[in-house]
Amino acid sequence: MGRKVKTPIGIGIIGSGGIAQAAHMPGYAAYPDLCRIVAVADINPEVAKAAAEKFNVPHVFTDYRDLLKLKEVDAVSVCTPNYLHKQPTIDALEAGKHVLVEKPMAMNAQEGREMLEAARRTGKKLQVALNMRFSTGVRTIKRFIDAGKLGEIYYARAQALRRRGIPGWGVFTQKDKQGGGPLIDIGVHILDATLFFMGHPKPVSVSGMTYTKFGTREGVVGLMGQWDPKTYTVEDFAVGLVRFENDATLVIESSFCANIEHDIFNTTILGTEGGAQLNPLKLFREEEQTLLDITPFGLREVNSHQQEVYAFLQAIVNDTEPEVTAEQGLMATEIIDAIYTSAETGKEVVLR
């Protein structure tokens, strides 16, 4: 590491639909001195064409393998559905391209391991698009943790809960294409942020349970569009308990649909010297025999997707390790995989 590369970096987009046009492509467009988008690919030619026209991209493909043949492409964003993360990522790495792959890293841990192995074999950067890591709230709490203000982190509760938020579009309700429901879709974000706070200790065992109580029923209110109950094959609620090598524990809850007062997207951190919660952002300490609730003020909000892209570009330019490494992305995927396995088998899963 340490060898700088020339700019602008040539960017290719594999999968040019929603997340590509809403997050990745605007992110790259924000840094014209660092990069330029030179090609897009999508199996739907109309989607690919629309993305290219919107961002003034010269090359349009319906097969990503043709995109990978372009010498001017140095790096790619893989913005395909979950079941199409692995192969384009491996193919891109083996074609000599750096990769920013959308979350979750993969459908399951085995796929994730194959992707990590390809990155190590080729020596190319592989960053997982867990943009919440770059948000103002997450960065603020992490600064306090790194300064020792929370002491030893021994417990965390992560929640990504929607009251009525089953997606009415895409493949979010199809297990064979998505890998799971809310846990792998929105739960992965809060799980990654929580692991980041805890310092990524090694998970040693996982227990979990999943429930499908609403998705297969007719007439359930859909605040994010209406889905087809007949094709709903994922959970609508999941819960897991993770034990770590350092004796810390983490509980995660995630739902598309649950009878709660309101949506919750939060993590609670307990440490020996203080605690924290993400939303609303607060810290809790005891000083001078006084209990303190601390509310940070005057923080500058950032575009986390844009910051994620910038971190990826900086890792390429400066030949440094990505801020969200493939190993960290794999850890979250292994935990999610183990929760699903535990739910299916009714047994605790021991991780190697």
Tab-separated table of N, CA and C in Angstrom, residues 128-287:
chain	number	residue	atom	x	y	z
A	128	VAL	N	-17.652	-2.555	1.022
A	128	VAL	CA	-19.080	-2.836	1.092
A	128	VAL	C	-19.819	-1.529	1.374
A	129	ALA	N	-20.909	-1.296	0.635
A	129	ALA	CA	-21.624	-0.020	0.695
A	129	ALA	C	-22.559	0.046	1.903
A	130	LEU	N	-21.964	0.133	3.067
A	130	LEU	CA	-22.717	0.311	4.313
A	130	LEU	C	-22.588	1.779	4.711
A	131	ASN	N	-23.387	2.606	4.050
A	131	ASN	CA	-23.221	4.061	4.127
A	131	ASN	C	-23.522	4.642	5.505
A	132	MET	N	-24.290	3.920	6.319
A	132	MET	CA	-24.622	4.451	7.646
A	132	MET	C	-23.364	4.694	8.473
A	133	ARG	N	-22.306	3.958	8.173
A	133	ARG	CA	-21.023	4.101	8.861
A	133	ARG	C	-20.502	5.541	8.757
A	134	PHE	N	-20.924	6.266	7.710
A	134	PHE	CA	-20.399	7.607	7.452
A	134	PHE	C	-21.337	8.712	7.935
A	135	SER	N	-22.450	8.349	8.558
A	135	SER	CA	-23.419	9.346	9.015
A	135	SER	C	-22.878	10.136	10.204
A	136	THR	N	-23.422	11.321	10.401
A	136	THR	CA	-22.965	12.203	11.472
A	136	THR	C	-23.122	11.567	12.850
A	137	GLY	N	-24.280	10.957	13.096
A	137	GLY	CA	-24.525	10.351	14.397
A	137	GLY	C	-23.561	9.226	14.716
A	138	VAL	N	-23.331	8.348	13.756
A	138	VAL	CA	-22.413	7.227	13.964
A	138	VAL	C	-20.996	7.736	14.207
A	139	ARG	N	-20.564	8.701	13.396
A	139	ARG	CA	-19.212	9.245	13.565
A	139	ARG	C	-19.047	9.911	14.925
A	140	THR	N	-20.088	10.585	15.393
A	140	THR	CA	-20.013	11.281	16.682
A	140	THR	C	-19.847	10.289	17.829
A	141	ILE	N	-20.700	9.277	17.866
A	141	ILE	CA	-20.595	8.279	18.937
A	141	ILE	C	-19.238	7.592	18.904
A	142	LYS	N	-18.758	7.277	17.703
A	142	LYS	CA	-17.468	6.578	17.595
A	142	LYS	C	-16.320	7.435	18.132
A	143	ARG	N	-16.397	8.749	17.953
A	143	ARG	CA	-15.347	9.625	18.497
A	143	ARG	C	-15.303	9.518	20.019
A	144	PHE	N	-16.470	9.498	20.660
A	144	PHE	CA	-16.522	9.378	22.116
A	144	PHE	C	-16.014	8.010	22.576
A	145	ILE	N	-16.368	6.965	21.845
A	145	ILE	CA	-15.877	5.623	22.189
A	145	ILE	C	-14.364	5.560	22.071
A	146	ASP	N	-13.828	6.079	20.962
A	146	ASP	CA	-12.377	6.032	20.739
A	146	ASP	C	-11.617	6.868	21.764
A	147	ALA	N	-12.285	7.889	22.311
A	147	ALA	CA	-11.646	8.721	23.344
A	147	ALA	C	-11.759	8.097	24.732
A	148	GLY	N	-12.394	6.932	24.814
A	148	GLY	CA	-12.518	6.242	26.092
A	148	GLY	C	-13.656	6.713	26.965
A	149	LYS	N	-14.544	7.556	26.438
A	149	LYS	CA	-15.608	8.139	27.256
A	149	LYS	C	-16.693	7.139	27.644
A	150	LEU	N	-16.780	6.034	26.900
A	150	LEU	CA	-17.784	5.024	27.237
A	150	LEU	C	-17.173	3.817	27.933
A	151	GLY	N	-15.851	3.772	28.005
A	151	GLY	CA	-15.177	2.659	28.661
A	151	GLY	C	-15.276	1.376	27.852
A	152	GLU	N	-15.404	0.259	28.562
A	152	GLU	CA	-15.522	-1.052	27.901
A	152	GLU	C	-16.963	-1.245	27.441
A	153	ILE	N	-17.146	-1.500	26.141
A	153	ILE	CA	-18.485	-1.757	25.602
A	153	ILE	C	-18.799	-3.239	25.820
A	154	TYR	N	-19.841	-3.512	26.610
A	154	TYR	CA	-20.137	-4.904	26.934
A	154	TYR	C	-21.494	-5.373	26.414
A	155	TYR	N	-22.355	-4.432	25.988
A	155	TYR	CA	-23.680	-4.824	25.491
A	155	TYR	C	-24.183	-3.794	24.500
A	156	ALA	N	-24.921	-4.279	23.495
A	156	ALA	CA	-25.560	-3.374	22.534
A	156	ALA	C	-26.900	-3.957	22.099
A	157	ARG	N	-27.847	-3.070	21.870
A	157	ARG	CA	-29.149	-3.461	21.330
A	157	ARG	C	-29.376	-2.681	20.051
A	158	ALA	N	-29.459	-3.387	18.931
A	158	ALA	CA	-29.626	-2.768	17.616
A	158	ALA	C	-31.043	-3.031	17.112
A	159	GLN	N	-31.693	-1.971	16.630
A	159	GLN	CA	-33.084	-2.100	16.181
A	159	GLN	C	-33.280	-1.400	14.836
A	160	ALA	N	-33.829	-2.144	13.892
A	160	ALA	CA	-34.256	-1.582	12.608
A	160	ALA	C	-35.677	-2.071	12.386
A	161	LEU	N	-36.634	-1.314	12.921
A	161	LEU	CA	-38.018	-1.762	12.997
A	161	LEU	C	-38.955	-0.826	12.237
A	162	ARG	N	-39.711	-1.393	11.327
A	162	ARG	CA	-40.780	-0.654	10.655
A	162	ARG	C	-42.131	-1.145	11.159
A	163	ARG	N	-43.057	-0.207	11.304
A	163	ARG	CA	-44.411	-0.585	11.728
A	163	ARG	C	-45.167	-1.229	10.571
A	164	ARG	N	-45.155	-0.578	9.432
A	164	ARG	CA	-45.762	-1.100	8.211
A	164	ARG	C	-44.881	-0.667	7.047
A	165	GLY	N	-43.835	-1.461	6.772
A	165	GLY	CA	-42.873	-1.053	5.761
A	165	GLY	C	-42.412	-2.198	4.876
A	166	ILE	N	-43.348	-3.076	4.498
A	166	ILE	CA	-43.005	-4.115	3.528
A	166	ILE	C	-42.899	-3.459	2.155
A	167	PRO	N	-41.759	-3.563	1.480
A	167	PRO	CA	-41.614	-2.919	0.167
A	167	PRO	C	-42.581	-3.508	-0.853
A	168	GLY	N	-43.208	-2.629	-1.617
A	168	GLY	CA	-44.155	-3.059	-2.642
A	168	GLY	C	-43.553	-3.109	-4.023
A	169	TRP	N	-42.229	-3.071	-4.111
A	169	TRP	CA	-41.546	-3.097	-5.402
A	169	TRP	C	-40.310	-3.989	-5.290
A	170	GLY	N	-39.694	-4.270	-6.400
A	170	GLY	CA	-38.431	-5.006	-6.391
A	170	GLY	C	-38.583	-6.447	-5.935
A	171	VAL	N	-37.494	-7.020	-5.438
A	171	VAL	CA	-37.469	-8.433	-5.038
A	171	VAL	C	-37.291	-8.580	-3.527
A	172	PHE	N	-37.626	-7.537	-2.782
A	172	PHE	CA	-37.400	-7.531	-1.338
A	172	PHE	C	-38.172	-8.610	-0.590
A	173	THR	N	-39.236	-9.127	-1.196
A	173	THR	CA	-40.076	-10.123	-0.521
A	173	THR	C	-39.822	-11.542	-1.022
A	174	GLN	N	-38.746	-11.719	-1.798
A	174	GLN	CA	-38.450	-13.031	-2.396
A	174	GLN	C	-37.119	-13.556	-1.863
A	175	LYS	N	-37.163	-14.597	-1.065
A	175	LYS	CA	-35.967	-15.115	-0.390
A	175	LYS	C	-34.920	-15.626	-1.366
A	176	ASP	N	-35.341	-16.207	-2.488
A	176	ASP	CA	-34.367	-16.764	-3.421
A	176	ASP	C	-33.558	-15.687	-4.127
A	177	LYS	N	-34.049	-14.458	-4.133
A	177	LYS	CA	-33.322	-13.357	-4.773
A	177	LYS	C	-32.721	-12.373	-3.771
A	178	GLN	N	-33.271	-12.340	-2.573
A	178	GLN	CA	-32.865	-11.361	-1.571
A	178	GLN	C	-32.047	-11.969	-0.442
A	179	GLY	N	-32.270	-13.254	-0.176
A	179	GLY	CA	-31.563	-13.909	0.920
A	179	GLY	C	-32.311	-13.871	2.230
A	180	GLY	N	-33.270	-12.979	2.343
A	180	GLY	CA	-34.048	-12.826	3.560
A	180	GLY	C	-34.871	-11.553	3.490
A	181	GLY	N	-35.450	-11.172	4.626
A	181	GLY	CA	-36.332	-10.012	4.679
A	181	GLY	C	-35.685	-8.812	5.345
A	182	PRO	N	-36.329	-8.257	6.364
A	182	PRO	CA	-35.824	-7.023	6.974
A	182	PRO	C	-34.430	-7.165	7.588
A	183	LEU	N	-34.109	-8.337	8.100
A	183	LEU	CA	-32.805	-8.510	8.742
A	183	LEU	C	-31.661	-8.265	7.763
A	184	ILE	N	-31.749	-8.842	6.575
A	184	ILE	CA	-30.670	-8.701	5.597
A	184	ILE	C	-30.776	-7.392	4.827
A	185	ASP	N	-31.962	-6.776	4.832
A	185	ASP	CA	-32.158	-5.549	4.054
A	185	ASP	C	-31.841	-4.290	4.863
A	186	ILE	N	-32.572	-4.063	5.942
A	186	ILE	CA	-32.342	-2.865	6.753
A	186	ILE	C	-31.583	-3.179	8.040
A	187	GLY	N	-31.715	-4.411	8.539
A	187	GLY	CA	-31.012	-4.793	9.748
A	187	GLY	C	-29.505	-4.764	9.581
A	188	VAL	N	-29.033	-5.051	8.360
A	188	VAL	CA	-27.586	-5.070	8.119
A	188	VAL	C	-26.957	-3.702	8.381
A	189	HIS	N	-27.695	-2.624	8.138
A	189	HIS	CA	-27.171	-1.277	8.376
A	189	HIS	C	-26.912	-1.037	9.859
A	190	ILE	N	-27.920	-1.307	10.674
A	190	ILE	CA	-27.777	-1.025	12.102
A	190	ILE	C	-26.833	-2.031	12.753
A	191	LEU	N	-26.773	-3.252	12.218
A	191	LEU	CA	-25.820	-4.242	12.709
A	191	LEU	C	-24.396	-3.788	12.452
A	192	ASP	N	-24.119	-3.324	11.238
A	192	ASP	CA	-22.766	-2.877	10.920
A	192	ASP	C	-22.358	-1.689	11.783
A	193	ALA	N	-23.258	-0.726	11.965
A	193	ALA	CA	-22.931	0.431	12.798
A	193	ALA	C	-22.626	0.005	14.224
A	194	THR	N	-23.385	-0.958	14.730
A	194	THR	CA	-23.188	-1.421	16.102
A	194	THR	C	-21.871	-2.179	16.249
A	195	LEU	N	-21.551	-3.014	15.277
A	195	LEU	CA	-20.258	-3.705	15.297
A	195	LEU	C	-19.105	-2.705	15.239
A	196	PHE	N	-19.293	-1.640	14.476
A	196	PHE	CA	-18.311	-0.552	14.382
A	196	PHE	C	-18.088	0.077	15.760
A	197	PHE	N	-19.172	0.350	16.491
A	197	PHE	CA	-19.066	0.902	17.842
A	197	PHE	C	-18.327	-0.062	18.777
A	198	MET	N	-18.607	-1.349	18.630
A	198	MET	CA	-18.054	-2.352	19.542
A	198	MET	C	-16.609	-2.724	19.206
A	199	GLY	N	-16.121	-2.245	18.057
A	199	GLY	CA	-14.749	-2.538	17.665
A	199	GLY	C	-14.575	-3.853	16.923
A	200	HIS	N	-15.672	-4.375	16.365
A	200	HIS	CA	-15.653	-5.632	15.625
A	200	HIS	C	-14.987	-6.777	16.388
A	201	PRO	N	-15.465	-7.072	17.605
A	201	PRO	CA	-14.944	-8.263	18.293
A	201	PRO	C	-15.384	-9.514	17.538
A	202	LYS	N	-14.681	-10.601	17.719
A	202	LYS	CA	-14.983	-11.830	16.995
A	202	LYS	C	-16.261	-12.477	17.544
A	203	PRO	N	-17.296	-12.670	16.695
A	203	PRO	CA	-18.498	-13.373	17.160
A	203	PRO	C	-18.215	-14.869	17.303
A	204	VAL	N	-18.710	-15.475	18.376
A	204	VAL	CA	-18.438	-16.900	18.603
A	204	VAL	C	-19.701	-17.755	18.557
A	205	SER	N	-20.861	-17.170	18.842
A	205	SER	CA	-22.094	-17.950	18.754
A	205	SER	C	-23.281	-17.028	18.514
A	206	VAL	N	-24.306	-17.586	17.866
A	206	VAL	CA	-25.486	-16.808	17.487
A	206	VAL	C	-26.741	-17.660	17.685
A	207	SER	N	-27.754	-17.049	18.290
A	207	SER	CA	-29.082	-17.661	18.379
A	207	SER	C	-30.084	-16.693	17.776
A	208	GLY	N	-31.110	-17.210	17.128
A	208	GLY	CA	-32.074	-16.309	16.518
A	208	GLY	C	-33.410	-16.958	16.239
A	209	MET	N	-34.372	-16.100	15.897
A	209	MET	CA	-35.702	-16.559	15.522
A	209	MET	C	-36.274	-15.586	14.504
A	210	THR	N	-37.027	-16.115	13.555
A	210	THR	CA	-37.702	-15.265	12.575
A	210	THR	C	-39.185	-15.604	12.566
A	211	TYR	N	-39.990	-14.614	12.153
A	211	TYR	CA	-41.440	-14.782	12.105
A	211	TYR	C	-41.986	-14.193	10.812
A	212	THR	N	-42.966	-14.868	10.245
A	212	THR	CA	-43.709	-14.323	9.109
A	212	THR	C	-45.179	-14.319	9.508
A	213	LYS	N	-45.622	-13.178	10.025
A	213	LYS	CA	-46.974	-13.069	10.579
A	213	LYS	C	-47.871	-12.126	9.777
A	214	PHE	N	-47.290	-11.341	8.883
A	214	PHE	CA	-48.064	-10.336	8.148
A	214	PHE	C	-47.910	-10.448	6.634
A	215	GLY	N	-46.704	-10.767	6.167
A	215	GLY	CA	-46.409	-10.693	4.743
A	215	GLY	C	-47.245	-11.591	3.861
A	216	THR	N	-47.698	-12.725	4.389
A	216	THR	CA	-48.479	-13.668	3.589
A	216	THR	C	-49.984	-13.463	3.742
A	217	ARG	N	-50.381	-12.427	4.472
A	217	ARG	CA	-51.804	-12.149	4.693
A	217	ARG	C	-52.333	-11.115	3.729
A	218	GLU	N	-53.575	-11.275	3.328
A	218	GLU	CA	-54.255	-10.271	2.504
A	218	GLU	C	-54.760	-9.134	3.387
A	219	GLY	N	-54.780	-7.918	2.822
A	219	GLY	CA	-55.418	-6.798	3.496
A	219	GLY	C	-54.587	-6.073	4.523
A	220	VAL	N	-53.305	-6.412	4.682
A	220	VAL	CA	-52.436	-5.695	5.614
A	220	VAL	C	-52.035	-4.353	4.992
A	221	VAL	N	-52.089	-3.308	5.787
A	221	VAL	CA	-51.755	-1.970	5.289
A	221	VAL	C	-50.325	-1.931	4.775
A	222	GLY	N	-50.146	-1.335	3.600
A	222	GLY	CA	-48.814	-1.183	3.026
A	222	GLY	C	-48.460	0.281	2.855
A	223	LEU	N	-47.600	0.794	3.713
A	223	LEU	CA	-47.201	2.202	3.637
A	223	LEU	C	-46.049	2.430	2.663
A	224	MET	N	-45.491	1.335	2.137
A	224	MET	CA	-44.415	1.446	1.158
A	224	MET	C	-44.803	0.701	-0.127
A	225	GLY	N	-46.077	0.822	-0.494
A	225	GLY	CA	-46.593	0.120	-1.659
A	225	GLY	C	-47.213	-1.202	-1.247
A	226	GLN	N	-47.915	-1.834	-2.176
A	226	GLN	CA	-48.596	-3.090	-1.870
A	226	GLN	C	-47.868	-4.249	-2.530
A	227	TRP	N	-47.565	-5.249	-1.775
A	227	TRP	CA	-46.856	-6.428	-2.241
A	227	TRP	C	-47.856	-7.552	-2.519
A	228	ASP	N	-47.375	-8.625	-3.103
A	228	ASP	CA	-48.219	-9.788	-3.375
A	228	ASP	C	-48.000	-10.828	-2.287
A	229	PRO	N	-48.984	-11.052	-1.408
A	229	PRO	CA	-48.821	-12.035	-0.329
A	229	PRO	C	-48.524	-13.447	-0.837
A	230	LYS	N	-48.960	-13.743	-2.051
A	230	LYS	CA	-48.768	-15.093	-2.602
A	230	LYS	C	-47.300	-15.379	-2.922
A	231	THR	N	-46.521	-14.336	-3.141
A	231	THR	CA	-45.101	-14.530	-3.478
A	231	THR	C	-44.171	-14.089	-2.348
A	232	TYR	N	-44.743	-13.832	-1.181
A	232	TYR	CA	-43.954	-13.370	-0.025
A	232	TYR	C	-43.296	-14.575	0.644
A	233	THR	N	-41.967	-14.643	0.628
A	233	THR	CA	-41.250	-15.819	1.149
A	233	THR	C	-40.176	-15.470	2.182
A	234	VAL	N	-40.163	-14.228	2.673
A	234	VAL	CA	-39.171	-13.825	3.667
A	234	VAL	C	-39.838	-13.589	5.015
A	235	GLU	N	-39.024	-13.405	6.051
A	235	GLU	CA	-39.567	-13.064	7.361
A	235	GLU	C	-40.066	-11.619	7.361
A	236	ASP	N	-40.970	-11.299	8.302
A	236	ASP	CA	-41.293	-9.878	8.500
A	236	ASP	C	-40.823	-9.397	9.867
A	237	PHE	N	-40.252	-10.301	10.680
A	237	PHE	CA	-39.601	-9.912	11.932
A	237	PHE	C	-38.501	-10.920	12.239
A	238	ALA	N	-37.372	-10.426	12.723
A	238	ALA	CA	-36.261	-11.298	13.118
A	238	ALA	C	-35.618	-10.760	14.377
A	239	VAL	N	-35.123	-11.670	15.200
A	239	VAL	CA	-34.412	-11.296	16.414
A	239	VAL	C	-33.216	-12.216	16.570
A	240	GLY	N	-32.097	-11.668	17.042
A	240	GLY	CA	-30.911	-12.483	17.232
A	240	GLY	C	-30.102	-12.056	18.440
A	241	LEU	N	-29.394	-13.017	19.025
A	241	LEU	CA	-28.469	-12.764	20.131
A	241	LEU	C	-27.091	-13.234	19.696
A	242	VAL	N	-26.113	-12.330	19.784
A	242	VAL	CA	-24.747	-12.632	19.367
A	242	VAL	C	-23.828	-12.550	20.581
A	243	ARG	N	-23.035	-13.588	20.774
A	243	ARG	CA	-22.014	-13.591	21.826
A	243	ARG	C	-20.648	-13.429	21.170
A	244	PHE	N	-19.779	-12.636	21.790
A	244	PHE	CA	-18.458	-12.356	21.222
A	244	PHE	C	-17.352	-12.957	22.073
A	245	GLU	N	-16.179	-13.065	21.472
A	245	GLU	CA	-15.018	-13.653	22.128
A	245	GLU	C	-14.621	-12.882	23.384
A	246	ASN	N	-14.891	-11.572	23.410
A	246	ASN	CA	-14.527	-10.741	24.559
A	246	ASN	C	-15.629	-10.693	25.615
A	247	ASP	N	-16.623	-11.587	25.493
A	247	ASP	CA	-17.756	-11.719	26.426
A	247	ASP	C	-18.816	-10.637	26.259
A	248	ALA	N	-18.669	-9.742	25.307
A	248	ALA	CA	-19.724	-8.780	25.000
A	248	ALA	C	-20.874	-9.495	24.294
A	249	THR	N	-22.059	-8.888	24.361
A	249	THR	CA	-23.220	-9.451	23.672
A	249	THR	C	-23.953	-8.359	22.912
A	250	LEU	N	-24.674	-8.793	21.893
A	250	LEU	CA	-25.453	-7.884	21.043
A	250	LEU	C	-26.793	-8.537	20.750
A	251	VAL	N	-27.852	-7.764	20.877
A	251	VAL	CA	-29.185	-8.200	20.471
A	251	VAL	C	-29.618	-7.345	19.295
A	252	ILE	N	-30.154	-7.974	18.247
A	252	ILE	CA	-30.645	-7.240	17.096
A	252	ILE	C	-32.090	-7.627	16.824
A	253	GLU	N	-32.909	-6.618	16.506
A	253	GLU	CA	-34.305	-6.821	16.120
A	253	GLU	C	-34.533	-6.078	14.807
A	254	SER	N	-35.257	-6.708	13.891
A	254	SER	CA	-35.526	-6.047	12.624
A	254	SER	C	-36.881	-6.483	12.080
A	255	SER	N	-37.640	-5.516	11.572
A	255	SER	CA	-38.970	-5.853	11.047
A	255	SER	C	-39.322	-5.018	9.830
A	256	PHE	N	-40.099	-5.623	8.956
A	256	PHE	CA	-40.809	-4.901	7.905
A	256	PHE	C	-42.190	-4.502	8.409
A	257	CYS	N	-42.710	-5.307	9.341
A	257	CYS	CA	-44.092	-5.118	9.800
A	257	CYS	C	-44.195	-5.593	11.244
A	258	ALA	N	-44.634	-4.711	12.137
A	258	ALA	CA	-44.776	-5.056	13.551
A	258	ALA	C	-45.752	-4.085	14.198
A	259	ASN	N	-46.466	-4.545	15.196
A	259	ASN	CA	-47.438	-3.699	15.886
A	259	ASN	C	-46.745	-2.894	16.978
A	260	ILE	N	-46.082	-1.828	16.545
A	260	ILE	CA	-45.374	-0.911	17.427
A	260	ILE	C	-45.874	0.510	17.162
A	261	GLU	N	-45.502	1.436	18.039
A	261	GLU	CA	-46.015	2.806	17.927
A	261	GLU	C	-45.501	3.511	16.682
A	262	HIS	N	-44.200	3.328	16.390
A	262	HIS	CA	-43.587	4.027	15.266
A	262	HIS	C	-42.333	3.274	14.844
A	263	ASP	N	-41.828	3.647	13.682
A	263	ASP	CA	-40.586	3.037	13.199
A	263	ASP	C	-39.435	3.374	14.159
A	264	ILE	N	-38.520	2.441	14.306
A	264	ILE	CA	-37.351	2.632	15.169
A	264	ILE	C	-36.104	2.247	14.377
A	265	PHE	N	-35.138	3.140	14.345
A	265	PHE	CA	-33.845	2.823	13.735
A	265	PHE	C	-32.785	3.333	14.699
A	266	ASN	N	-32.349	2.446	15.578
A	266	ASN	CA	-31.552	2.905	16.708
A	266	ASN	C	-30.628	1.798	17.198
A	267	THR	N	-29.549	2.210	17.817
A	267	THR	CA	-28.733	1.270	18.569
A	267	THR	C	-28.416	1.878	19.921
A	268	THR	N	-28.456	1.055	20.946
A	268	THR	CA	-28.144	1.468	22.317
A	268	THR	C	-26.872	0.762	22.745
A	269	ILE	N	-25.913	1.530	23.216
A	269	ILE	CA	-24.607	1.013	23.589
A	269	ILE	C	-24.412	1.169	25.088
A	270	LEU	N	-24.022	0.102	25.767
A	270	LEU	CA	-23.730	0.164	27.197
A	270	LEU	C	-22.243	-0.059	27.429
A	271	GLY	N	-21.617	0.894	28.111
A	271	GLY	CA	-20.209	0.785	28.456
A	271	GLY	C	-20.007	1.011	29.941
A	272	THR	N	-18.827	0.704	30.427
A	272	THR	CA	-18.548	0.831	31.854
A	272	THR	C	-18.415	2.277	32.313
A	273	GLU	N	-18.107	3.186	31.384
A	273	GLU	CA	-17.949	4.599	31.737
A	273	GLU	C	-19.039	5.487	31.159
A	274	GLY	N	-19.883	4.936	30.299
A	274	GLY	CA	-20.948	5.721	29.702
A	274	GLY	C	-21.734	4.879	28.723
A	275	GLY	N	-22.837	5.450	28.260
A	275	GLY	CA	-23.677	4.778	27.273
A	275	GLY	C	-24.043	5.748	26.170
A	276	ALA	N	-24.685	5.234	25.129
A	276	ALA	CA	-25.078	6.096	24.016
A	276	ALA	C	-26.260	5.486	23.291
A	277	GLN	N	-27.041	6.338	22.656
A	277	GLN	CA	-28.068	5.889	21.734
A	277	GLN	C	-27.950	6.728	20.468
A	278	LEU	N	-28.280	6.122	19.348
A	278	LEU	CA	-28.067	6.771	18.059
A	278	LEU	C	-29.197	7.701	17.662
A	279	ASN	N	-30.442	7.282	17.917
A	279	ASN	CA	-31.580	8.055	17.418
A	279	ASN	C	-32.722	8.064	18.430
A	280	PRO	N	-32.946	9.207	19.125
A	280	PRO	CA	-32.212	10.472	18.999
A	280	PRO	C	-30.828	10.372	19.637
A	281	LEU	N	-29.888	11.126	19.095
A	281	LEU	CA	-28.490	11.040	19.496
A	281	LEU	C	-28.294	11.586	20.911
A	282	LYS	N	-27.877	10.702	21.821
A	282	LYS	CA	-27.613	11.101	23.206
A	282	LYS	C	-26.509	10.238	23.796
A	283	LEU	N	-25.823	10.799	24.772
A	283	LEU	CA	-24.825	10.050	25.529
A	283	LEU	C	-25.170	10.156	27.007
A	284	PHE	N	-24.798	9.132	27.774
A	284	PHE	CA	-25.164	9.057	29.185
A	284	PHE	C	-23.923	8.740	30.010
A	285	ARG	N	-23.655	9.608	31.021
A	285	ARG	CA	-22.471	9.421	31.851
A	285	ARG	C	-22.776	9.754	33.314
A	286	GLU	N	-21.877	9.316	34.170
A	286	GLU	CA	-21.915	9.702	35.576
A	286	GLU	C	-20.622	10.435	35.889
A	287	GLU	N	-20.747	11.701	36.310
A	287	GLU	CA	-19.576	12.498	36.664
A	287	GLU	C	-19.859	13.285	37.940
